[in-house]
Amino acid sequence: MRPEPIESSEEHPRIDLWEKATGQAQYVEDLPDLPGTGYGATLLSPYSHAKVVAIDSTEAERSPGVVAILDREHLDGLNPKLKVARHEHLKLRDDQNFIAIDKVRFDGELVAAVVAEDLRSAERAVEKIRVEYEPLPPVFDATAALALDAPILHEDLGTNLLLEDSLSWGDIEQGFRQADRIFDETYASPSMFHHPMENIGGCLAQYVNGEINLWLPTSSPVRDASEVARFFGIEPDRVRVRVPYVGGGFGSKILVPSIYAAIFLSRKIARPVRMIPSAEHSFRQNSRHAEVYKARVGVKADGTLTALDVDLVIDTGAYTTGGATAAHNSVISAWGCYRIPHLQIRGRCVYTNKVPAGHTRATGKVQTTWGIECTIDSVARQMGLDPYDFRKKNVLLRDEFVATGTPVMDTDYLDLMAQAISGIGWDGRSRAVQSNDLRSAAGSHWVRGRGMAVSLRHGSQGGGRAYAMATMDARGEVTIEHAAPEIGQGTHNLISVVAARTLDVPQSRVRVRQPDTAVNLPFAGVSAQRTTMQMGKAVQNACENLKRELLILAAQVKGGRPEEWQFIQGRLCRAEVSFSIAEMVGALGGNTVIKCVGYHSVRPTHRESAFSGMDHWAPSAAAIDLEVNSETGELRILRYSVIADAGKALHYPSAQAQVDGGAVMGFGHALFEETIYREGQLQNGDPFQYRLPVMRDIPAAFYSSMLEKGDGPGPFGSKGMSQTSIVTVAPAIGNAIYDALGVRVRSLPISAERILQAMGKV
């Protein structure tokens, strides 16, 4: 008898839900100490720019419980220079030491570290380290850092310009000659902090017998193992990285100096070392790039775009970190999703004395979407055109693209926009062309406005091959091994769903292991919106290979040809008979299991094309309905709608939660979040002064959904969509404020003060 169909995996809760909801999930700080574990504490620079004149750690070394000290005088011959990761399109220079040597370049740079028998002793000893600084003038504005008289961060370079990137097609001058009107627009985005729940920089490190064991919250264990091996001069297979649950990342969970310090101290004392960073230290480990977006737009009288010339200034902070990726992503997304025959984009990435900026959720796209979507809205209104009609006229349609040799558009923007405005009960008409008065009954000072935005987001780009291994034992239980950490986004549930659907077994019979580089299954990491596509396809391939092995096994054990057998819901079937996996595998004797490795081969990237290696586009659209007080600048968000192109949602609750979570983060970016530098220091680098959105900031009328046409290149027609909803919030709000008040806010976050400034009231 053939088994009955099983329930869809979409109906099941996430596989990690129970552990996380009950507090049983283990994060790095929950892992038990290894025998002899010491505790590390770090000393960070209080200056944003200063020479390190002298360091005296004598008193700290004599403190009770102290085992070892790390500073520039205690390097034991190790070269402190960190290696910058290779970039596909740009040449980079190594510019950062893991410990301060001659100078410090940001408030929070690692100056020294102590390992002691307990955390309190380590922290007390750190306070006894005496450092003499010679303060230097800092520069916190990237544009100002390019001035000839600006303080230079890296004297050997002689400039604060780290790198330049560009993109062009057509003839920009011809495009402007074809235009009837030309407009100039400028928009700015600030530096920000990722603010994951789990602090940045924690780990458990063990360096013993020339091998490194590292328990680490990271998005890319394979990459980190390789970088650690290179830094300490050992073979890559002598570094093992294991990743428990990760308490959020958004791009922040990378190798930072405190982790290298823990490994170094473990080698020094031949004992494990644990780092437990404070929240204040976490703020000084990573950040998001500030950016200035300047655009010149050419438009014909009928509203047809002819030319776009964009100049970008990207603030990477004190070191390269994620500067190359942020610059490149900004350049290739700054034109939005529009049909522009003549394009020129230039990006300059600049050093400043801010916390180094790494990758952040939708790296480089939040800033450029804010810029281009406000620009498009502003141009339309200055032309006397409705912004919705202007977008519909110029947006790329499916199978269109204007540059030869680059990917065609594989989404339907018209459907996305229609669903987004429908989600707030709006027809898309701006106030300028509406006959009805949108003034709220709440009072004459409260004025209603509506706005929208769309985004251009590419799917994964590059990353090499992704591997996964599927194992089935005699009980019919499936185990998936891989190198894709669970940082909160539902990666392990996705793996479980793909395996269950491919093998046609209940999801409860699939076990997903935590990442461990010892299994040697390379994967670039859960970043750049690559997991569904790359890891999903690798898991699918592994399970397809496993099915083929089982059919061969069935033919060997029970007769017939492999093609006569089918694998259905965990049983091997031929004609009207079926057998359990246990019967088949048991016939081989012993503790036999069937194992198969699968892979997904990523398109190669080439320097010749900025878009090479891409597998699909992953856009979104949003609409907002709000009220703004013309006297106080106060905002009230009434309704919000966001639609993401998911191709096919493999586990709908998880996918929708990604859309929701991205939008909530987008509200933070739009309305509250920025790191503030004044008087030579970071002023709000702690959770009590850094404002995040809370529930009352999110409208009760919050609608999110997905466009599902099953047209993605991922498993079962899926696309990457985890970063699509974060980028459209700010421009939608900015455009709605203009709809209400007729003034445009040009710098994030959108505060009451900035609204009043735009109105000329302050």
XYZ file of N, CA and C in Angstrom, residues 44-163:
360
model
N 39.718 49.598 25.726
C 39.459 50.296 24.473
C 39.867 51.752 24.578
N 40.237 52.310 23.454
C 40.649 53.705 23.431
C 39.472 54.633 23.713
N 39.669 55.653 24.564
C 38.622 56.662 24.756
C 38.697 57.774 23.717
N 39.740 57.749 22.894
C 39.943 58.802 21.896
C 39.578 58.277 20.507
N 39.096 59.174 19.667
C 38.811 58.820 18.281
C 40.035 58.937 17.389
N 41.018 59.714 17.817
C 42.238 59.863 17.033
C 43.350 60.320 17.974
N 44.371 59.492 18.121
C 45.457 59.847 19.030
C 46.657 58.947 18.782
N 47.836 59.493 19.039
C 49.041 58.679 19.056
C 49.122 57.945 20.395
N 49.600 56.718 20.343
C 49.824 55.956 21.570
C 51.285 56.172 21.956
N 51.495 57.016 22.955
C 52.854 57.396 23.349
C 53.505 56.315 24.201
N 52.774 55.813 25.182
C 53.349 54.812 26.086
C 52.242 53.974 26.703
N 52.573 52.718 27.005
C 51.654 51.805 27.699
C 52.413 51.161 28.844
N 51.833 51.209 30.039
C 52.438 50.580 31.214
C 51.413 49.628 31.822
N 51.679 48.332 31.687
C 50.765 47.312 32.213
C 51.341 46.601 33.435
N 52.374 47.182 34.033
C 53.051 46.528 35.161
C 52.093 46.246 36.307
N 51.333 47.240 36.693
C 50.417 47.069 37.824
C 49.338 46.043 37.499
N 48.875 46.034 36.263
C 47.852 45.064 35.874
C 48.395 43.640 35.938
N 49.626 43.449 35.508
C 50.224 42.113 35.533
C 50.337 41.568 36.951
N 50.495 42.477 37.927
C 50.655 42.048 39.318
C 49.324 41.868 40.036
N 48.227 42.162 39.359
C 46.917 42.092 40.003
C 46.544 40.647 40.299
N 45.777 40.435 41.371
C 45.361 39.073 41.734
C 44.580 38.402 40.614
N 44.913 37.173 40.339
C 44.174 36.381 39.373
C 44.589 36.565 37.937
N 45.444 37.535 37.642
C 45.837 37.802 36.258
C 46.796 36.714 35.768
N 46.537 36.231 34.560
C 47.352 35.173 33.974
C 48.257 35.713 32.881
N 47.750 36.647 32.068
C 48.566 37.185 30.979
C 48.006 38.521 30.522
N 48.875 39.276 29.841
C 48.554 40.603 29.318
C 48.825 40.612 27.809
N 48.001 41.360 27.092
C 48.243 41.606 25.679
C 48.214 43.109 25.418
N 49.284 43.619 24.860
C 49.317 44.971 24.306
C 50.440 44.988 23.277
N 50.789 46.145 22.754
C 51.793 46.196 21.697
C 53.165 45.739 22.167
N 53.397 45.757 23.485
C 54.678 45.318 24.036
C 54.698 43.818 24.334
N 53.562 43.142 24.175
C 53.464 41.724 24.537
C 52.884 40.922 23.373
N 53.472 41.052 22.195
C 52.964 40.369 21.007
C 53.705 39.068 20.706
N 54.781 38.789 21.426
C 55.531 37.542 21.255
C 55.930 37.302 19.801
N 56.245 38.374 19.093
C 56.712 38.243 17.719
C 55.622 38.121 16.673
N 54.359 38.154 17.075
C 53.262 38.015 16.110
C 53.071 39.311 15.323
N 52.920 39.190 14.016
C 52.586 40.350 13.185
C 51.124 40.722 13.437
N 50.856 41.923 13.943
C 49.484 42.258 14.332
C 48.582 42.674 13.172
N 49.120 42.765 11.958
C 48.348 43.277 10.821
C 47.308 42.250 10.367
N 46.045 42.680 10.341
C 44.960 41.832 9.854
C 44.914 41.876 8.333
N 44.540 40.760 7.735
C 44.443 40.678 6.286
C 43.023 41.044 5.850
N 42.924 41.973 4.906
C 41.619 42.334 4.356
C 41.167 41.233 3.406
N 39.911 40.845 3.516
C 39.382 39.794 2.651
C 39.421 40.242 1.187
N 39.689 39.312 0.306
C 39.733 39.609 -1.125
C 38.363 40.043 -1.626
N 38.330 41.038 -2.494
C 37.081 41.511 -3.084
C 37.093 41.210 -4.579
N 35.931 40.828 -5.105
C 35.854 40.400 -6.498
C 36.198 41.516 -7.484
N 35.902 42.769 -7.125
C 36.001 43.854 -8.096
C 37.061 44.905 -7.751
N 37.505 44.954 -6.498
C 38.366 46.049 -6.073
C 39.619 45.528 -5.376
N 40.737 46.194 -5.607
C 41.971 45.860 -4.905
C 42.004 46.615 -3.575
N 42.345 45.905 -2.519
C 42.319 46.485 -1.184
C 43.678 46.346 -0.512
N 43.902 47.183 0.479
C 45.152 47.162 1.240
C 44.865 46.783 2.682
N 45.815 46.079 3.303
C 45.706 45.760 4.722
C 45.968 47.032 5.513
N 45.022 47.448 6.350
C 45.171 48.746 7.012
C 44.897 48.715 8.511
N 44.627 47.515 9.087
C 44.246 47.469 10.500
C 45.074 46.447 11.265
N 45.556 46.843 12.446
C 46.153 45.915 13.399
C 45.074 45.450 14.368
N 45.201 44.207 14.844
C 44.188 43.735 15.775
C 44.358 44.355 17.163
N 45.512 44.965 17.394
C 45.780 45.676 18.644
C 46.495 46.976 18.271
N 46.175 48.070 18.963
C 46.761 49.368 18.612
C 48.281 49.324 18.746
N 48.966 49.852 17.753
C 50.422 49.883 17.768
C 50.925 51.315 17.925
N 50.767 52.124 16.898
C 51.304 53.483 16.935
C 50.249 54.528 17.271
N 48.998 54.270 16.870
C 47.947 55.242 17.121
C 46.598 54.533 17.156
N 45.613 55.256 17.664
C 44.230 54.779 17.630
C 43.454 55.685 16.691
N 42.474 55.091 16.002
C 41.775 55.834 14.962
C 40.263 55.900 15.178
N 39.779 55.314 16.258
C 38.359 55.465 16.576
C 38.136 55.228 18.064
N 37.085 55.804 18.576
C 36.674 55.628 19.965
C 36.218 54.185 20.133
N 37.072 53.366 20.777
C 36.764 51.955 20.956
C 37.800 51.024 20.384
N 38.874 51.546 19.802
C 39.907 50.672 19.255
C 40.577 49.888 20.387
N 40.862 48.611 20.125
C 41.465 47.738 21.126
C 42.913 48.155 21.394
N 43.207 48.451 22.659
C 44.544 48.891 23.066
C 45.258 47.811 23.874
N 44.509 47.079 24.678
C 45.112 46.033 25.513
C 44.038 45.043 25.922
N 44.474 43.869 26.375
C 43.559 42.857 26.882
C 44.236 42.106 28.016
N 43.430 41.605 28.920
C 43.908 40.860 30.084
C 43.134 39.555 30.161
N 43.806 38.467 30.520
C 43.121 37.219 30.836
C 43.420 36.884 32.290
N 42.355 36.550 33.027
C 42.470 36.256 34.457
C 41.621 35.038 34.785
N 41.697 34.635 36.056
C 40.972 33.444 36.479
C 39.457 33.645 36.481
N 39.022 34.888 36.598
C 37.585 35.183 36.549
C 37.398 36.546 35.899
N 36.177 36.837 35.484
C 35.900 38.056 34.730
C 36.127 39.306 35.569
N 35.737 39.274 36.825
C 35.894 40.457 37.669
C 37.371 40.814 37.831
N 38.210 39.809 38.041
C 39.645 40.082 38.177
C 40.218 40.656 36.889
N 39.754 40.151 35.748
C 40.237 40.660 34.471
C 39.819 42.113 34.278
N 38.585 42.429 34.601
C 38.096 43.797 34.425
C 38.804 44.767 35.366
N 39.080 44.335 36.605
C 39.808 45.201 37.540
C 41.236 45.433 37.079
N 41.851 44.414 36.512
C 43.229 44.560 36.045
C 43.312 45.518 34.854
N 42.325 45.444 33.956
C 42.302 46.338 32.797
C 42.313 47.795 33.239
N 41.617 48.096 34.322
C 41.556 49.474 34.821
C 42.909 49.978 35.312
N 43.844 49.063 35.555
C 45.164 49.450 36.069
C 46.200 49.650 34.959
N 45.813 49.400 33.718
C 46.739 49.635 32.606
C 46.784 51.131 32.319
N 47.967 51.680 32.291
C 48.155 53.108 32.072
C 48.603 53.357 30.628
N 47.833 54.164 29.919
C 48.148 54.493 28.525
C 48.284 56.003 28.398
N 49.389 56.431 27.812
C 49.587 57.859 27.539
C 49.270 58.119 26.067
N 48.316 59.002 25.841
C 47.899 59.336 24.483
C 48.317 60.766 24.141
N 48.551 61.002 22.874
C 48.695 62.359 22.351
C 47.527 62.601 21.397
N 46.491 63.291 21.869
C 45.288 63.454 21.044
C 45.579 64.168 19.730
N 44.922 63.709 18.679
C 45.000 64.304 17.357
C 43.602 64.761 16.944
N 43.493 65.728 16.056
C 42.158 66.166 15.631
C 41.441 65.060 14.858
N 40.198 64.757 15.201
C 39.441 63.738 14.470
C 38.628 64.362 13.339
N 38.195 63.528 12.419
C 37.271 63.952 11.370
C 36.149 62.920 11.308
N 34.907 63.397 11.413
C 33.754 62.503 11.476
C 32.842 62.600 10.253
N 33.141 63.520 9.363
C 32.336 63.709 8.163
C 33.154 63.284 6.951
N 32.605 62.363 6.149
C 33.379 61.806 5.038
C 33.702 62.850 3.978
N 32.766 63.745 3.709
C 33.043 64.793 2.733
C 34.157 65.715 3.226
N 34.092 66.073 4.516
C 35.147 66.906 5.100
C 36.487 66.184 5.109
N 36.448 64.852 5.238
C 37.690 64.075 5.269
C 38.424 64.103 3.935
N 37.742 64.472 2.861
C 38.379 64.554 1.546
C 39.052 65.896 1.305
N 38.811 66.857 2.192
C 39.424 68.178 2.033
C 40.939 68.085 2.188
N 41.652 69.000 1.535
C 43.117 68.961 1.549
C 43.692 69.161 2.946
N 42.984 69.909 3.793
C 43.506 70.183 5.128
C 42.929 69.257 6.194
N 42.263 68.182 5.783
C 41.663 67.262 6.753
C 42.737 66.433 7.449
N 42.525 66.061 8.724
C 43.451 65.136 9.396
C 43.518 63.812 8.628
N 44.710 63.277 8.450
C 44.892 62.031 7.714
C 44.944 60.871 8.697
N 44.109 59.871 8.484
C 44.082 58.722 9.387
C 45.251 57.782 9.142
N 45.527 57.500 7.884
C 46.588 56.553 7.529
C 47.672 57.318 6.774
N 48.710 57.708 7.494
C 49.730 58.587 6.935
C 50.447 57.957 5.743
N 50.615 56.633 5.747
C 51.307 55.981 4.644
C 50.524 56.078 3.345
N 49.221 56.246 3.441
C 48.389 56.392 2.252
C 48.379 57.832 1.761
N 48.463 58.782 2.705
C 48.534 60.185 2.345
C 47.218 60.824 1.973
N 46.136 60.103 2.101
C 44.804 60.604 1.788
C 43.792 59.801 2.591
N 42.608 60.351 2.751
C 41.531 59.608 3.413
C 40.637 58.877 2.424
N 40.978 58.959 1.140
C 40.214 58.234 0.130
C 40.684 56.784 0.097
N 39.800 55.868 0.483
C 40.148 54.448 0.496
C 40.083 53.857 -0.902
N 38.984 54.074 -1.608
C 38.817 53.470 -2.931
C 37.721 54.194 -3.690
